[in-house]
PDB file of C-alpha atoms in Angstrom:
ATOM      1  CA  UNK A   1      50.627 -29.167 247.754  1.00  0.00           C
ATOM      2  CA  UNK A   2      48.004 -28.889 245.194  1.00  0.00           C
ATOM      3  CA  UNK A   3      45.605 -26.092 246.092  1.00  0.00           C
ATOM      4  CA  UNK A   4      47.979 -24.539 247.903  1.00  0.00           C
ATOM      5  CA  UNK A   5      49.535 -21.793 245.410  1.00  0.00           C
ATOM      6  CA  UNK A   6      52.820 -22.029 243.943  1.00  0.00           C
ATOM      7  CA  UNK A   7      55.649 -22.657 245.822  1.00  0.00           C
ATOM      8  CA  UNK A   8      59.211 -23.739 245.765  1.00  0.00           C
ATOM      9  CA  UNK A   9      61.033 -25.620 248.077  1.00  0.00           C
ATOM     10  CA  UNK A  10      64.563 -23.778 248.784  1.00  0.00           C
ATOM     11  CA  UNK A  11      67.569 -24.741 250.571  1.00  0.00           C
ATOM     12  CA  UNK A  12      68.955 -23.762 254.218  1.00  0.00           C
ATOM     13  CA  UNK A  13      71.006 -20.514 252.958  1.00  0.00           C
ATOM     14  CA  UNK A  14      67.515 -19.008 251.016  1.00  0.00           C
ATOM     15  CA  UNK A  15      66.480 -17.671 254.771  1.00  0.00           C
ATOM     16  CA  UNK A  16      69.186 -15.672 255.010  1.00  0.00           C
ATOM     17  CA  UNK A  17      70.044 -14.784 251.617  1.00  0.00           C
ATOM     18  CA  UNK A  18      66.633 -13.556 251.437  1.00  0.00           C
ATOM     19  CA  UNK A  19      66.653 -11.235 254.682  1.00  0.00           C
ATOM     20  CA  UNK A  20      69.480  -9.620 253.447  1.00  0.00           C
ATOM     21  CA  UNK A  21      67.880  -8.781 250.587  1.00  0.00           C
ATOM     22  CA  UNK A  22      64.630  -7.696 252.013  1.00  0.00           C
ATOM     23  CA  UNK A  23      66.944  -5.634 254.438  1.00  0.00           C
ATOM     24  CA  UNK A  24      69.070  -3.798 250.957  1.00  0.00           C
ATOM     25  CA  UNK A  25      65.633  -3.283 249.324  1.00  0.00           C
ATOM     26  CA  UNK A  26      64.348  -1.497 252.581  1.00  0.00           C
ATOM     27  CA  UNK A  27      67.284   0.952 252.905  1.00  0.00           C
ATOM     28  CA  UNK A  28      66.739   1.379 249.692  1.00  0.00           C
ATOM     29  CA  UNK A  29      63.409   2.834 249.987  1.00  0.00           C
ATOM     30  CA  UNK A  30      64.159   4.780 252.562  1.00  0.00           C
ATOM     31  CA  UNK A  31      66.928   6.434 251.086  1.00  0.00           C
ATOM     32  CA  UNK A  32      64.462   7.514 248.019  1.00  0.00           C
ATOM     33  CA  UNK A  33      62.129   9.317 250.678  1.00  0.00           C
ATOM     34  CA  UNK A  34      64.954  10.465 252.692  1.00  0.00           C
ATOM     35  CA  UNK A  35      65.913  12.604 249.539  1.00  0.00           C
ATOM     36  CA  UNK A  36      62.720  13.787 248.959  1.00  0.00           C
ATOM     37  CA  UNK A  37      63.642  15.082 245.819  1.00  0.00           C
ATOM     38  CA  UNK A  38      60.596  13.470 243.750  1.00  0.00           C
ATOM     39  CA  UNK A  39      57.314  14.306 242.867  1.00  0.00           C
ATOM     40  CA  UNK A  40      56.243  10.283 242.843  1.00  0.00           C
ATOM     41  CA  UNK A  41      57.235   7.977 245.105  1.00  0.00           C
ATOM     42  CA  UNK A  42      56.375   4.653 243.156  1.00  0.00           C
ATOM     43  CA  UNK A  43      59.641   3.490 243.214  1.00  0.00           C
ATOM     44  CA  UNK A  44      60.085   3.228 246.620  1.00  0.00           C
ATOM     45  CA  UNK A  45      56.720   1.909 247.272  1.00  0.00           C
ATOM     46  CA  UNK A  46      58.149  -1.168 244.365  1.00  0.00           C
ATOM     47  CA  UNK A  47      61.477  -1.410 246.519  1.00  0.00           C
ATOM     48  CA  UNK A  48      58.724  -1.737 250.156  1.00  0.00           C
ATOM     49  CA  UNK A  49      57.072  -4.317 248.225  1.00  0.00           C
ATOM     50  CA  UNK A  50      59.702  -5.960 247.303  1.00  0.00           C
ATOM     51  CA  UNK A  51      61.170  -5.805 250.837  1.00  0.00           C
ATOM     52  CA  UNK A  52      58.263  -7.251 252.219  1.00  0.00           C
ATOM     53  CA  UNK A  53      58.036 -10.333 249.908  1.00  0.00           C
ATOM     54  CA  UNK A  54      61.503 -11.323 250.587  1.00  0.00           C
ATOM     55  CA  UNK A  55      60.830 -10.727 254.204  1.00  0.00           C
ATOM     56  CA  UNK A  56      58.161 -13.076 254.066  1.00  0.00           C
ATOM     57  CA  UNK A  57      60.501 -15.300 251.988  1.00  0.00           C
ATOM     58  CA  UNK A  58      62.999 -15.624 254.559  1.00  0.00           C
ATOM     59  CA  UNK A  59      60.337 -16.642 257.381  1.00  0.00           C
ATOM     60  CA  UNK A  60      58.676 -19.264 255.410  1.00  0.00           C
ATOM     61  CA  UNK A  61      61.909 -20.307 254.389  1.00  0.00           C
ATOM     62  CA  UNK A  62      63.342 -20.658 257.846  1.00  0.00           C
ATOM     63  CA  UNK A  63      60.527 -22.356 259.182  1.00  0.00           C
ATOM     64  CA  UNK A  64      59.832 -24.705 256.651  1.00  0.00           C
ATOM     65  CA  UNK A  65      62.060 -25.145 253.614  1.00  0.00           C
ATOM     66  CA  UNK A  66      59.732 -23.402 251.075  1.00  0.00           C
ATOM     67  CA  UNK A  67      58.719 -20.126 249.438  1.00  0.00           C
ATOM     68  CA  UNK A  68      55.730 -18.420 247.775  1.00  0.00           C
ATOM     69  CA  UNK A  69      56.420 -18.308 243.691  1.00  0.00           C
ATOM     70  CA  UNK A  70      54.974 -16.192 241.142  1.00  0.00           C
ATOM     71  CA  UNK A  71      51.789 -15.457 242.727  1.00  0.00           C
ATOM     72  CA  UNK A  72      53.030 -12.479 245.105  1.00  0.00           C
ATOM     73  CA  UNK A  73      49.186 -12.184 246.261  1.00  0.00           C
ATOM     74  CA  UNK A  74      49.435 -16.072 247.536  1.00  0.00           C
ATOM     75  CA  UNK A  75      52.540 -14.666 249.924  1.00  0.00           C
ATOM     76  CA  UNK A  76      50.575 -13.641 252.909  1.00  0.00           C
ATOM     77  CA  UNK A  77      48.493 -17.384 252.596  1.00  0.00           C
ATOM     78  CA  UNK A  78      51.738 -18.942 252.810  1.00  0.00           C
ATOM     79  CA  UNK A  79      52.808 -16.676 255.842  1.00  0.00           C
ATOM     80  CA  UNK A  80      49.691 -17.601 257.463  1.00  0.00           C
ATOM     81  CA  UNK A  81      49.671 -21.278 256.792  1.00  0.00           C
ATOM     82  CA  UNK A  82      53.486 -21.338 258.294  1.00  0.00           C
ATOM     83  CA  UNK A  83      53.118 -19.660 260.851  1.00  0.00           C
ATOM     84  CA  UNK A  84      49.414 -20.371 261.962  1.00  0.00           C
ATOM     85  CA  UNK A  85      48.214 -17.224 264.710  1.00  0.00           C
ATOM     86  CA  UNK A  86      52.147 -16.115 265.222  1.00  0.00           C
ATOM     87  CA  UNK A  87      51.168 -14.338 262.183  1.00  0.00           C
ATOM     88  CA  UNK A  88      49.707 -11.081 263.883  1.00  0.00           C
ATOM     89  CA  UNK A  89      46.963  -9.566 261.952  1.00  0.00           C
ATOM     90  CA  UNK A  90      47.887  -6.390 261.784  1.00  0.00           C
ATOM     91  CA  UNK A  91      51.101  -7.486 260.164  1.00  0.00           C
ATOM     92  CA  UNK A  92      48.853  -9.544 257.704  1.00  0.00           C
ATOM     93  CA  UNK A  93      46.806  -7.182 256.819  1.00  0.00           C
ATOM     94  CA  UNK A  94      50.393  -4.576 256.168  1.00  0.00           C
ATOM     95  CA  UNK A  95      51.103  -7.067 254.258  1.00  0.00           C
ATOM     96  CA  UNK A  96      47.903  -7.423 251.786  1.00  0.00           C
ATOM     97  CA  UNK A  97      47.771  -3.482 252.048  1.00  0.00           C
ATOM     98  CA  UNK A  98      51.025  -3.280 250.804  1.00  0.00           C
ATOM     99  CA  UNK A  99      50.833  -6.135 247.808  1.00  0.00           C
ATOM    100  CA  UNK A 100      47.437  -4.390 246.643  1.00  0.00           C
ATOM    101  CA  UNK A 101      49.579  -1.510 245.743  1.00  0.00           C
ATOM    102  CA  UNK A 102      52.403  -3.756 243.560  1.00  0.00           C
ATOM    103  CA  UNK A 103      50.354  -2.803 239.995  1.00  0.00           C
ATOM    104  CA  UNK A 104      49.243   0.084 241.189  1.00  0.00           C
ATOM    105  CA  UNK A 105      52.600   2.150 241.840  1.00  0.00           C
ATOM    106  CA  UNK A 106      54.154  -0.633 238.422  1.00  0.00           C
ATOM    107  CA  UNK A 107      51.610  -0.002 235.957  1.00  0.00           C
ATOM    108  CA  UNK A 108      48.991   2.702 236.865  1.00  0.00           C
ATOM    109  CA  UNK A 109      49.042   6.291 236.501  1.00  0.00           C
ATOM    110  CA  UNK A 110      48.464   7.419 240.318  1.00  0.00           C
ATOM    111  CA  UNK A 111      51.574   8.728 242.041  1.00  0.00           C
ATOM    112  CA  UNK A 112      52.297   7.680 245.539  1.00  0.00           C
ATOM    113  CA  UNK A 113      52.906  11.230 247.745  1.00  0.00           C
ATOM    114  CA  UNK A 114      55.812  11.508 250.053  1.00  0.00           C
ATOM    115  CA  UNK A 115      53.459  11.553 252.841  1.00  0.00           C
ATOM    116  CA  UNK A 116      51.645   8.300 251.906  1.00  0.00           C
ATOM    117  CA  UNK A 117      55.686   6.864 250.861  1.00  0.00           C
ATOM    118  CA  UNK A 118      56.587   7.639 254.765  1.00  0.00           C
ATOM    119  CA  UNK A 119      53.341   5.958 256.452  1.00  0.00           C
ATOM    120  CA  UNK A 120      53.953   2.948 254.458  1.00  0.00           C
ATOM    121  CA  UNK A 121      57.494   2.976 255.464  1.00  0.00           C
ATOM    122  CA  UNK A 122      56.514   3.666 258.666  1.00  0.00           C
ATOM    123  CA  UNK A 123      54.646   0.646 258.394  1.00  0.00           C
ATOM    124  CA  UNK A 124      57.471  -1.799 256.801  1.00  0.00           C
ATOM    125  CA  UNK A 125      59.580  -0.762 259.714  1.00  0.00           C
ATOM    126  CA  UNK A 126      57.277  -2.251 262.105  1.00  0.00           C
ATOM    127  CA  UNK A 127      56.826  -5.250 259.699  1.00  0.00           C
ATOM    128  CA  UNK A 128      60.469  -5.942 259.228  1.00  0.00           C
ATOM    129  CA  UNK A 129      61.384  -6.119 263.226  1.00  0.00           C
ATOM    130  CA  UNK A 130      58.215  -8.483 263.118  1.00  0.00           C
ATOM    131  CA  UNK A 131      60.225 -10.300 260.566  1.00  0.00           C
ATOM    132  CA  UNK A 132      63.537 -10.226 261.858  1.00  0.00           C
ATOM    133  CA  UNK A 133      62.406 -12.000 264.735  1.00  0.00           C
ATOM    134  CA  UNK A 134      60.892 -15.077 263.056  1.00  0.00           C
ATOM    135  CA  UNK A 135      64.228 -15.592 260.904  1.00  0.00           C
TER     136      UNK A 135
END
């Protein structure tokens, strides 16, 4: 699997362990811009990208025993190379969209505005009953 990225092969109960975890750091998001109560939202946008890896996690996993490791930017290869053109684009490129923001809303000084929190959301929703279907 050289050239490939990093990955880890995983056992039958990852899938699900995985997409129950994707599904806790989701409502957890959601409950942060439910509240509305912040002036940033980059702690909900960490929790979406979190959701989404371990979404992602739980599809590769099903299909074919392994998951992406370390290299969070490799996930959506991995995704691809799994599932070949089941892989909708526009849930790829969520996906990237979504990743690209990982430092940013970590590490950098931009805040994310509720608006911007609830289109991404938005966006995860659609991406997670993509997901739920493929686990």
């Amino acid at each position: 699997m050289t050239g490939k990225g990093p990955r880890k092969a995983v056992d039958g109960g990852h899938a699900p362990a995985r997409l129950l975890q994707g599904r806790e750091f989701h409502e957890s998001a959601r409950s942060l811009i439910t509240l509305a109560q912040s002036e940033s939202y980059n702690p909900a946008v960490t929790l979406m990208v979190t959701a989404a890896i371990a979404y992602s996690d739980a599809i590769t996993a099903k299909a074919r025993g392994i998951v992406n490791q370390h290299d969070h930017q490799g996930a959506p290869r991995l995704l691809r190379e799994v599932l070949g053109n089941r892989l909708p684009d526009k849930q790829e490129k969520f996906f990237r969209k979504l990743l690209g923001r990982k430092d940013e809303v970590n590490y950098g000084a931009r805040s994310t505005t509720l608006e911007e929190a609830q289109r991404l959301l938005a966006e995860l929703d659609d991406f997670a009953a993509w997901a739920e279907g493929h686990v």
